[in-house]
Amino acid sequence: MSEQSRHGYLVLADISGYTSFLAKVELEHAHEILTDLLEVILDRFQSLLTISKLEGDAVFAYVDETSVPRGETLLELVESTYVAFRQRRDTSNRATTCSCRACQSMPSLELKFFVHHGNFIVQHVAGIRELVGSDVNLVHRLMKNHIFEHTGWKAYAMFTRTAMECMKLDLDEVHRQIETYEHLGDIDTVSINLIPRYEAIIAAQKFYISEAEADLSVAHEFDIPQIELWQILTSPETLNALAKNAVTWSALKRPNGRNGVGAVNHCAHGKGALQTTILDWKPFDYFVQYGVDGNQKWYDLYEIKPLPDKKGSVFICRWKADMGMPRWLTRLMGKFMVRKLMNSFFEQIENYIADSKLQEGAKTGQ
């Protein structure tokens, strides 16, 4: 039987260089290496995407558009998956004492991503789940492209213009190219070189606030996955919804069109206003921001850790004052003022989650 047509993102992660790698090396170790790297990709993807199937050295996955209200989350997932892939590949290569060609050739393996937004049907036949539709064909056709000829890039993420528009992103420092396919015509694409992105992410200055450094540290468990909580905390629109529009969050600055280090957010509340600047950004684990509200200045760490079942998550907030005051006084401020604000924030998130579940239940008739 077939389901109704669905709308969402189709994502392919392809380990490139594997065919030539396999032709030159020992099969047993090559299989172990591929399995290890595929498990890294699967682990990252499953935090947001539904795995359709493994296609040799590629992973094909999808997600309904309603599960990604903040489109940039999908790009962050691609980048964090690439970082995890590179770290596993490079760490395994450095750690191995095996001199076989498979283990020594690991650095030749790279990762590419292909992302499209469109319609598809999830078809179940004899217990096998299969995605069908012209958009499913399109995302697979993207794997045959001319990116390397024009750029020399070995690791990249290619998005169709349709996907990028649905994600509501307008990025700088990208490669725009038209690919032409039989029966599909001209396809506008936007590609990102992942190697410099990896280097920038690894080299970024860390402003992580430890519990010992913080003037206040509080935590709260939520019954939603890590990546869903990340989307709530990083979307100005959702933050406005949390507060029932009693405050107005807006994006003032987005370097390279992205949220992340250097991004500035503004919040109008009553007769006042506060501004936050992102100092450290590690999707989907944590971010650190510097806040200014009149004479009050502080650092916030928002950290999210998945619970063991990965269905829930814990939100850890650490606050550190930057007002030239004695530590005992800033700790008192944290204990009696900031804690109250954070408990109210936790309650707002819980109410938002409950409202979202009610709305979802109404849509599905449950």
Short mmCIF file of C-alpha atoms in Angstrom, two decimals:
data_model
loop_
_atom_site.label_atom_id
_atom_site.label_comp_id
_atom_site.label_asym_id
_atom_site.label_seq_id
_atom_site.Cartn_x
_atom_site.Cartn_y
_atom_site.Cartn_z
CA MET A 1 0.00 0.00 0.00
CA SER A 2 1.07 3.60 -0.52
CA GLU A 3 0.81 6.69 1.64
CA GLN A 4 -0.32 10.08 0.43
CA SER A 5 2.23 12.38 -1.14
CA ARG A 6 4.50 14.03 1.42
CA HIS A 7 6.50 17.23 1.26
CA GLY A 8 9.96 17.58 2.67
CA TYR A 9 13.71 17.36 2.28
CA LEU A 10 15.54 14.52 0.57
CA VAL A 11 19.16 14.09 1.66
CA LEU A 12 21.95 11.92 0.28
CA ALA A 13 25.36 11.52 1.91
CA ASP A 14 27.87 9.85 -0.39
CA ILE A 15 31.34 8.67 0.62
CA SER A 16 33.37 9.65 -2.42
CA GLY A 17 36.53 7.96 -3.57
CA TYR A 18 35.32 4.62 -2.25
CA THR A 19 35.20 2.82 -5.60
CA SER A 20 38.85 3.56 -6.43
CA PHE A 21 39.76 2.99 -2.78
CA LEU A 22 38.15 -0.47 -2.86
CA ALA A 23 39.93 -1.43 -6.08
CA LYS A 24 43.33 -0.84 -4.52
CA VAL A 25 43.00 -2.27 -1.03
CA GLU A 26 42.27 -5.35 1.06
CA LEU A 27 38.53 -6.09 1.05
CA GLU A 28 38.21 -7.11 4.71
CA HIS A 29 39.70 -3.93 6.15
CA ALA A 30 37.97 -1.80 3.52
CA HIS A 31 34.61 -3.17 4.65
CA GLU A 32 35.42 -2.43 8.30
CA ILE A 33 36.40 1.15 7.44
CA LEU A 34 33.27 1.77 5.39
CA THR A 35 31.01 0.32 8.10
CA ASP A 36 32.61 2.54 10.73
CA LEU A 37 32.21 5.70 8.65
CA LEU A 38 28.63 4.86 7.65
CA GLU A 39 27.74 4.40 11.33
CA VAL A 40 28.99 7.94 12.02
CA ILE A 41 26.74 9.32 9.27
CA LEU A 42 23.75 7.28 10.42
CA ASP A 43 24.16 8.38 14.03
CA ARG A 44 24.10 12.06 13.03
CA PHE A 45 21.34 11.75 10.47
CA GLN A 46 18.98 9.89 12.78
CA SER A 47 18.80 12.87 15.14
CA LEU A 48 16.58 14.62 12.57
CA LEU A 49 16.10 12.47 9.46
CA THR A 50 14.41 9.16 8.73
CA ILE A 51 16.79 6.76 7.04
CA SER A 52 15.30 5.42 3.81
CA LYS A 53 18.11 3.01 2.99
CA LEU A 54 21.82 2.42 2.60
CA GLU A 55 22.95 2.52 -1.01
CA GLY A 56 26.40 0.95 -0.94
CA ASP A 57 28.65 3.78 0.19
CA ALA A 58 25.77 6.29 0.47
CA VAL A 59 23.00 7.03 2.96
CA PHE A 60 19.60 8.20 1.69
CA ALA A 61 17.28 9.91 4.16
CA TYR A 62 14.30 12.23 4.31
CA VAL A 63 12.34 14.48 6.67
CA ASP A 64 8.93 16.13 6.45
CA GLU A 65 9.20 19.91 6.12
CA THR A 66 7.08 20.40 9.26
CA SER A 67 9.87 18.78 11.29
CA VAL A 68 12.32 21.48 10.22
CA PRO A 69 10.66 24.82 11.06
CA ARG A 70 14.10 26.43 11.16
CA GLY A 71 15.62 25.56 7.79
CA GLU A 72 19.18 26.39 8.80
CA THR A 73 19.08 23.36 11.11
CA LEU A 74 19.39 21.13 8.05
CA LEU A 75 22.57 22.89 6.91
CA GLU A 76 23.95 22.63 10.45
CA LEU A 77 23.19 18.91 10.39
CA VAL A 78 25.13 18.52 7.15
CA GLU A 79 28.12 20.43 8.56
CA SER A 80 28.11 18.60 11.90
CA THR A 81 27.89 15.26 10.08
CA TYR A 82 30.89 16.19 7.95
CA VAL A 83 32.86 17.25 11.04
CA ALA A 84 32.06 13.93 12.74
CA PHE A 85 33.02 12.02 9.57
CA ARG A 86 36.35 13.84 9.25
CA GLN A 87 37.19 13.42 12.90
CA ARG A 88 36.45 9.69 12.81
CA ARG A 89 38.36 9.21 9.56
CA ASP A 90 41.40 11.18 10.70
CA THR A 91 41.43 9.76 14.23
CA SER A 92 41.19 6.19 12.94
CA ASN A 93 43.98 6.86 10.46
CA ARG A 94 46.30 8.28 13.13
CA ALA A 95 45.49 5.52 15.61
CA THR A 96 45.99 2.55 13.31
CA THR A 97 49.21 0.59 13.34
CA CYS A 98 48.06 -1.49 10.39
CA SER A 99 50.21 -1.00 7.30
CA CYS A 100 47.74 -2.46 4.82
CA ARG A 101 46.72 -0.28 1.89
CA ALA A 102 43.14 0.06 3.14
CA CYS A 103 44.12 1.60 6.46
CA GLN A 104 46.81 3.78 4.93
CA SER A 105 44.46 5.03 2.20
CA MET A 106 41.72 6.27 4.56
CA PRO A 107 42.56 9.98 4.01
CA SER A 108 41.52 9.61 0.35
CA LEU A 109 37.89 9.11 1.41
CA GLU A 110 35.68 12.20 1.42
CA LEU A 111 32.02 13.00 1.94
CA LYS A 112 29.51 14.81 -0.28
CA PHE A 113 25.91 15.78 0.42
CA PHE A 114 22.99 16.35 -1.93
CA VAL A 115 19.82 18.04 -0.70
CA HIS A 116 16.54 18.68 -2.50
CA HIS A 117 13.06 19.71 -1.37
CA GLY A 118 10.03 18.22 -3.06
CA ASN A 119 7.24 15.68 -3.05
CA PHE A 120 7.57 11.96 -2.49
CA ILE A 121 5.59 8.91 -1.53
CA VAL A 122 6.75 6.39 1.06
CA GLN A 123 5.75 3.08 -0.47
CA HIS A 124 5.65 -0.18 1.49
CA VAL A 125 5.94 -3.37 -0.52
CA ALA A 126 6.54 -6.78 1.07
CA GLY A 127 7.83 -5.11 4.22
CA ILE A 128 10.30 -2.93 2.32
CA ARG A 129 10.03 0.86 2.52
CA GLU A 130 10.80 2.67 -0.72
CA LEU A 131 10.62 6.36 -1.63
CA VAL A 132 9.24 7.11 -5.07
CA GLY A 133 8.66 10.24 -7.13
CA SER A 134 10.43 12.49 -9.62
CA ASP A 135 12.03 14.50 -6.82
CA VAL A 136 13.53 11.29 -5.43
CA ASN A 137 15.02 10.66 -8.88
CA LEU A 138 16.32 14.22 -9.01
CA VAL A 139 18.27 14.11 -5.75
CA HIS A 140 19.99 10.93 -6.96
CA ARG A 141 20.80 12.48 -10.33
CA LEU A 142 22.57 15.33 -8.53
CA MET A 143 25.37 12.90 -7.69
CA LYS A 144 26.41 13.15 -11.35
CA ASN A 145 27.48 16.78 -11.63
CA HIS A 146 30.28 19.10 -12.75
CA ILE A 147 31.27 20.63 -9.41
CA PHE A 148 34.79 19.21 -9.39
CA GLU A 149 35.47 20.39 -12.96
CA HIS A 150 34.48 23.96 -12.06
CA THR A 151 35.78 24.23 -8.49
CA GLY A 152 38.16 21.38 -7.70
CA TRP A 153 36.17 20.70 -4.52
CA LYS A 154 36.37 17.16 -3.16
CA ALA A 155 33.98 17.57 -0.23
CA TYR A 156 30.88 19.69 -0.63
CA ALA A 157 27.17 20.04 0.04
CA MET A 158 25.01 20.64 -3.02
CA PHE A 159 21.52 22.08 -2.53
CA THR A 160 18.97 22.67 -5.22
CA ARG A 161 17.73 26.25 -5.33
CA THR A 162 14.32 24.87 -4.35
CA ALA A 163 15.79 23.41 -1.16
CA MET A 164 17.69 26.59 -0.33
CA GLU A 165 14.56 28.72 -0.81
CA CYS A 166 12.52 26.43 1.43
CA MET A 167 15.27 26.67 4.05
CA LYS A 168 15.01 30.49 3.71
CA LEU A 169 18.77 30.89 3.35
CA ASP A 170 20.64 33.35 1.17
CA LEU A 171 24.30 32.53 1.65
CA ASP A 172 27.52 34.20 0.61
CA GLU A 173 30.68 32.34 -0.43
CA VAL A 174 28.84 29.62 -2.33
CA HIS A 175 29.15 28.20 -5.84
CA ARG A 176 26.05 28.58 -8.00
CA GLN A 177 25.78 26.30 -11.00
CA ILE A 178 23.16 24.96 -13.38
CA GLU A 179 23.15 21.20 -13.94
CA THR A 180 21.22 19.74 -16.87
CA TYR A 181 19.64 16.29 -16.75
CA GLU A 182 17.66 14.36 -19.33
CA HIS A 183 13.90 14.50 -18.67
CA LEU A 184 14.49 16.92 -15.75
CA GLY A 185 15.91 19.92 -17.58
CA ASP A 186 18.04 22.65 -16.00
CA ILE A 187 18.46 22.48 -12.22
CA ASP A 188 19.78 25.50 -10.31
CA THR A 189 22.17 24.42 -7.56
CA VAL A 190 23.98 26.08 -4.66
CA SER A 191 27.08 24.34 -3.30
CA ILE A 192 29.24 24.85 -0.22
CA ASN A 193 32.87 23.78 0.10
CA LEU A 194 32.96 21.72 3.30
CA ILE A 195 36.72 21.57 3.82
CA PRO A 196 37.17 25.27 4.76
CA ARG A 197 33.95 25.05 6.81
CA TYR A 198 35.48 22.13 8.72
CA GLU A 199 38.69 24.06 9.30
CA ALA A 200 36.77 27.14 10.48
CA ILE A 201 34.62 25.11 12.88
CA ILE A 202 37.64 23.33 14.37
CA ALA A 203 39.67 26.54 14.65
CA ALA A 204 36.87 28.64 16.14
CA GLN A 205 37.71 30.15 19.52
CA LYS A 206 35.93 28.38 22.36
CA PHE A 207 34.04 30.35 25.00
CA TYR A 208 32.61 27.35 26.81
CA ILE A 209 31.56 28.17 30.39
CA SER A 210 32.24 25.42 32.92
CA GLU A 211 30.09 24.93 36.00
CA ALA A 212 32.94 26.20 38.19
CA GLU A 213 33.20 29.42 36.15
CA ALA A 214 29.46 30.12 36.14
CA ASP A 215 27.66 32.33 38.65
CA LEU A 216 24.57 30.18 38.10
CA SER A 217 24.02 26.75 36.58
CA VAL A 218 20.52 25.31 36.15
CA ALA A 219 19.13 22.41 34.15
CA HIS A 220 15.77 21.07 33.04
CA GLU A 221 14.74 17.92 31.18
CA PHE A 222 12.38 18.10 28.21
CA ASP A 223 10.46 15.36 26.46
CA ILE A 224 11.75 16.23 22.98
CA PRO A 225 14.94 15.23 21.13
CA GLN A 226 18.09 17.33 21.24
CA ILE A 227 17.72 18.69 17.72
CA GLU A 228 14.12 19.84 18.28
CA LEU A 229 15.14 21.76 21.40
CA TRP A 230 18.03 23.32 19.45
CA GLN A 231 15.57 24.64 16.86
CA ILE A 232 13.45 26.22 19.60
CA LEU A 233 16.40 27.97 21.27
CA THR A 234 17.94 29.33 18.06
CA SER A 235 14.88 30.69 16.24
CA PRO A 236 13.82 34.31 16.97
CA GLU A 237 10.34 33.47 15.69
CA THR A 238 9.98 30.58 18.12
CA LEU A 239 11.34 32.65 21.02
CA ASN A 240 8.62 35.21 20.29
CA ALA A 241 6.01 32.44 20.31
CA LEU A 242 7.32 31.14 23.65
CA ALA A 243 6.71 34.53 25.25
CA LYS A 244 3.30 34.90 23.53
CA ASN A 245 4.82 37.93 21.75
CA ALA A 246 5.29 39.77 25.06
CA VAL A 247 8.81 40.38 23.76
CA THR A 248 10.06 40.77 20.20
CA TRP A 249 13.20 38.96 19.12
CA SER A 250 14.74 39.83 15.77
CA ALA A 251 17.95 39.05 13.89
CA LEU A 252 20.22 42.09 13.54
CA LYS A 253 23.27 40.47 11.98
CA ARG A 254 23.91 37.17 10.21
CA PRO A 255 27.52 36.76 8.99
CA ASN A 256 27.51 35.06 5.60
CA GLY A 257 23.73 34.82 5.94
CA ARG A 258 24.08 32.32 8.81
CA ASN A 259 23.32 32.11 12.47
CA GLY A 260 26.50 31.34 14.38
CA VAL A 261 29.62 33.08 15.70
CA GLY A 262 29.24 36.83 15.23
CA ALA A 263 25.46 36.72 14.79
CA VAL A 264 23.59 39.43 16.71
CA ASN A 265 20.03 39.20 18.02
CA HIS A 266 17.87 41.99 19.45
CA CYS A 267 15.03 41.68 21.95
CA ALA A 268 12.58 44.50 22.66
CA HIS A 269 10.87 44.05 26.03
CA GLY A 270 8.60 46.71 27.52
CA LYS A 271 10.47 50.01 27.35
CA GLY A 272 13.84 48.30 27.26
CA ALA A 273 15.88 46.22 24.86
CA LEU A 274 18.67 43.69 25.08
CA GLN A 275 21.17 42.49 22.52
CA THR A 276 23.03 39.20 22.34
CA THR A 277 26.09 38.28 20.27
CA ILE A 278 27.03 34.66 19.57
CA LEU A 279 30.60 33.88 20.69
CA ASP A 280 30.70 30.10 20.35
CA TRP A 281 28.44 27.89 18.26
CA LYS A 282 28.46 24.10 18.13
CA PRO A 283 25.26 22.68 16.64
CA PHE A 284 23.49 20.83 18.21
CA ASP A 285 25.39 20.70 21.48
CA TYR A 286 25.74 24.26 22.77
CA PHE A 287 26.16 27.95 22.07
CA VAL A 288 27.54 30.83 24.13
CA GLN A 289 26.26 34.38 23.79
CA TYR A 290 27.19 37.74 25.30
CA GLY A 291 24.21 39.77 26.46
CA VAL A 292 23.84 43.50 27.08
CA ASP A 293 20.73 45.09 28.62
CA GLY A 294 21.45 48.64 29.76
CA ASN A 295 24.15 48.43 32.42
CA GLN A 296 23.78 44.68 32.76
CA LYS A 297 26.26 42.52 30.85
CA TRP A 298 26.67 38.76 30.99
CA TYR A 299 27.60 35.51 29.26
CA ASP A 300 25.09 32.69 28.69
CA LEU A 301 25.86 29.07 27.88
CA TYR A 302 22.94 27.11 26.46
CA GLU A 303 23.87 23.44 26.29
CA ILE A 304 21.68 20.52 25.20
CA LYS A 305 22.49 16.90 25.95
CA PRO A 306 20.45 13.94 24.71
CA LEU A 307 19.04 11.63 27.35
CA PRO A 308 20.08 7.95 27.07
CA ASP A 309 16.92 7.05 25.14
CA LYS A 310 17.58 9.97 22.73
CA LYS A 311 13.85 10.77 22.84
CA GLY A 312 14.35 13.45 25.47
CA SER A 313 17.04 16.00 26.26
CA VAL A 314 18.39 18.08 29.12
CA PHE A 315 18.84 21.83 28.73
CA ILE A 316 21.72 23.22 30.80
CA CYS A 317 21.98 26.98 31.23
CA ARG A 318 25.03 28.63 32.76
CA TRP A 319 25.12 32.36 33.46
CA LYS A 320 28.22 34.44 34.20
CA ALA A 321 28.06 38.16 34.99
CA ASP A 322 30.42 40.68 33.37
CA MET A 323 29.73 43.80 35.42
CA GLY A 324 32.90 44.31 37.47
CA MET A 325 31.16 43.18 40.65
CA PRO A 326 32.46 40.89 43.42
CA ARG A 327 31.86 37.19 42.76
CA TRP A 328 29.74 36.76 45.89
CA LEU A 329 27.39 39.48 44.65
CA THR A 330 27.04 38.12 41.11
CA ARG A 331 26.31 34.69 42.56
CA LEU A 332 23.54 36.22 44.66
CA MET A 333 22.15 37.85 41.51
CA GLY A 334 22.22 34.50 39.80
CA LYS A 335 20.56 32.72 42.68
CA PHE A 336 17.69 35.15 43.26
CA MET A 337 17.16 36.90 39.91
CA VAL A 338 18.48 34.87 37.00
CA ARG A 339 17.24 31.54 38.38
CA LYS A 340 13.70 32.96 38.49
CA LEU A 341 14.00 34.10 34.86
CA MET A 342 15.34 30.73 33.75
CA ASN A 343 12.59 28.80 35.56
CA SER A 344 10.06 31.00 33.76
CA PHE A 345 11.86 30.28 30.46
CA PHE A 346 11.74 26.53 31.12
CA GLU A 347 7.99 26.82 31.78
CA GLN A 348 7.49 28.73 28.52
CA ILE A 349 9.27 25.96 26.61
CA GLU A 350 7.16 23.27 28.29
CA ASN A 351 3.97 25.15 27.38
CA TYR A 352 5.15 25.57 23.79
CA ILE A 353 5.91 21.85 23.50
CA ALA A 354 2.50 20.96 24.95
CA ASP A 355 0.72 23.35 22.56
CA SER A 356 2.66 21.93 19.59
CA LYS A 357 1.68 18.37 20.53
CA LEU A 358 -1.98 19.42 20.82
CA GLN A 359 -1.86 21.02 17.38
CA GLU A 360 -0.16 17.96 15.89
CA GLY A 361 -2.75 15.70 17.51
CA ALA A 362 -5.57 17.81 16.07
CA LYS A 363 -4.07 17.51 12.57
CA THR A 364 -3.78 13.73 12.79
CA GLY A 365 -7.14 13.31 14.52
CA GLN A 366 -5.60 11.74 17.61
#
